[in-house]
CSV table of C-alpha atoms in Angstrom, one decimal:
chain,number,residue,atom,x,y,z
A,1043,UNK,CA,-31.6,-143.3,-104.5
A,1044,UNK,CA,-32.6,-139.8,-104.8
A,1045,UNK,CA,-29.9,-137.4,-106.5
A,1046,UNK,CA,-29.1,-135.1,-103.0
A,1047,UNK,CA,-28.1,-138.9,-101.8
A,1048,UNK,CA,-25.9,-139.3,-105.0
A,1049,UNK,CA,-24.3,-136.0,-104.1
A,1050,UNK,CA,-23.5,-136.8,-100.7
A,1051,UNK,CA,-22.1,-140.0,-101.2
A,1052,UNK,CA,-19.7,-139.3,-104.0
A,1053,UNK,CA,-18.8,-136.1,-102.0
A,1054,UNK,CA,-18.2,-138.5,-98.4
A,1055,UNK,CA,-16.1,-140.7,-100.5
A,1056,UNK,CA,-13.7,-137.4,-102.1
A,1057,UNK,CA,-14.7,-138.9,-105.3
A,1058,UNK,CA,-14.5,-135.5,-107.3
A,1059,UNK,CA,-14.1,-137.0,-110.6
A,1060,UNK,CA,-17.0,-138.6,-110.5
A,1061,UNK,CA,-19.0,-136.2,-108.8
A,1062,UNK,CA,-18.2,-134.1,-111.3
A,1063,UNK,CA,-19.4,-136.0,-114.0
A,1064,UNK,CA,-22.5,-136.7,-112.4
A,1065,UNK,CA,-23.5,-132.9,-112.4
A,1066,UNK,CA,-22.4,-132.5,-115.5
A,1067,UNK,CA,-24.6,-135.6,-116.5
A,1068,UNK,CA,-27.5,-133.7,-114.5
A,1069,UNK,CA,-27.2,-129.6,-116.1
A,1070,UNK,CA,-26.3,-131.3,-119.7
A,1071,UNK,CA,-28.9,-134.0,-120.0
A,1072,UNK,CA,-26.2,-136.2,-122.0
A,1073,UNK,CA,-26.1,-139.9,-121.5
A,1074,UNK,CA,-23.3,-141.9,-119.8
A,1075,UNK,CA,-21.7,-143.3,-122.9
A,1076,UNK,CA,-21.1,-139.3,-124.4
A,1077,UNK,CA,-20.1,-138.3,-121.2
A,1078,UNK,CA,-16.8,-140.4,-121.2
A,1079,UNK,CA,-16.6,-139.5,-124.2
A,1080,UNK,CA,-15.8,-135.7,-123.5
A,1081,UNK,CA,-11.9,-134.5,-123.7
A,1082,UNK,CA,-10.9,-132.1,-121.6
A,1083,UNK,CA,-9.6,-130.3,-124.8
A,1084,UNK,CA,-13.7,-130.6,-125.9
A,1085,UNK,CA,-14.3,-128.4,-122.3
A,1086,UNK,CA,-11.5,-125.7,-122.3
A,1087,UNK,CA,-10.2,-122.7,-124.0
A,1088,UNK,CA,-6.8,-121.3,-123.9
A,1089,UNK,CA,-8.7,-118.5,-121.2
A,1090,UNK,CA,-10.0,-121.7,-119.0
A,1091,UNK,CA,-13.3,-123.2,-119.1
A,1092,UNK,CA,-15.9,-122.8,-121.8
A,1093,UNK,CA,-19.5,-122.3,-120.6
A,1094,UNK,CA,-20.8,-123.4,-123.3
A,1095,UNK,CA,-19.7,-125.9,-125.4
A,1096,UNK,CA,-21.8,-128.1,-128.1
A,1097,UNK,CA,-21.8,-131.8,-128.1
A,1098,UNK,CA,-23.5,-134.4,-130.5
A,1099,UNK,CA,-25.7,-136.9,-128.6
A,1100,UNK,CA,-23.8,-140.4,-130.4
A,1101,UNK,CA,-27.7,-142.1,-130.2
A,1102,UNK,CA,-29.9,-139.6,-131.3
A,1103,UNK,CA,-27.8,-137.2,-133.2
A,1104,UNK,CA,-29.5,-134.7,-131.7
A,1105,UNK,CA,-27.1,-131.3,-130.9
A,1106,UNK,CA,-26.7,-130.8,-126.5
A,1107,UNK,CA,-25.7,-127.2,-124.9
């Protein structure tokens, strides 16, 4: 299935959570298992939402914008 159909499906369904973590998935490159991961504390700032925010990949190691 193509990622568009993703979209739309998740969006048909009101599933915003999970759409959600599915773009996040796509802009931040990070695998499933860091995504769950995430804390909302990990994502916000006392002024709202960080835009950019550091996580370690848990497989590689390797640091993800």
């Amino acid at each position: 299935m193509h990622v568009w159909g993703v979209r739309i499906r998740l969006q048909v369904a009101l599933r915003a959570r999970d759409l959600a973590l599915f773009e996040l998935a796509l802009d931040s490159k990070l695998r499933g298992c860091d995504l769950v991961a995430l804390k909302v504390s990990d994502l916000m700032s006392r002024s709202g939402v960080r835009s950019r925010v550091m996580i370690l990949q848990r497989k590689t190691g390797r640091p993800v914008q």
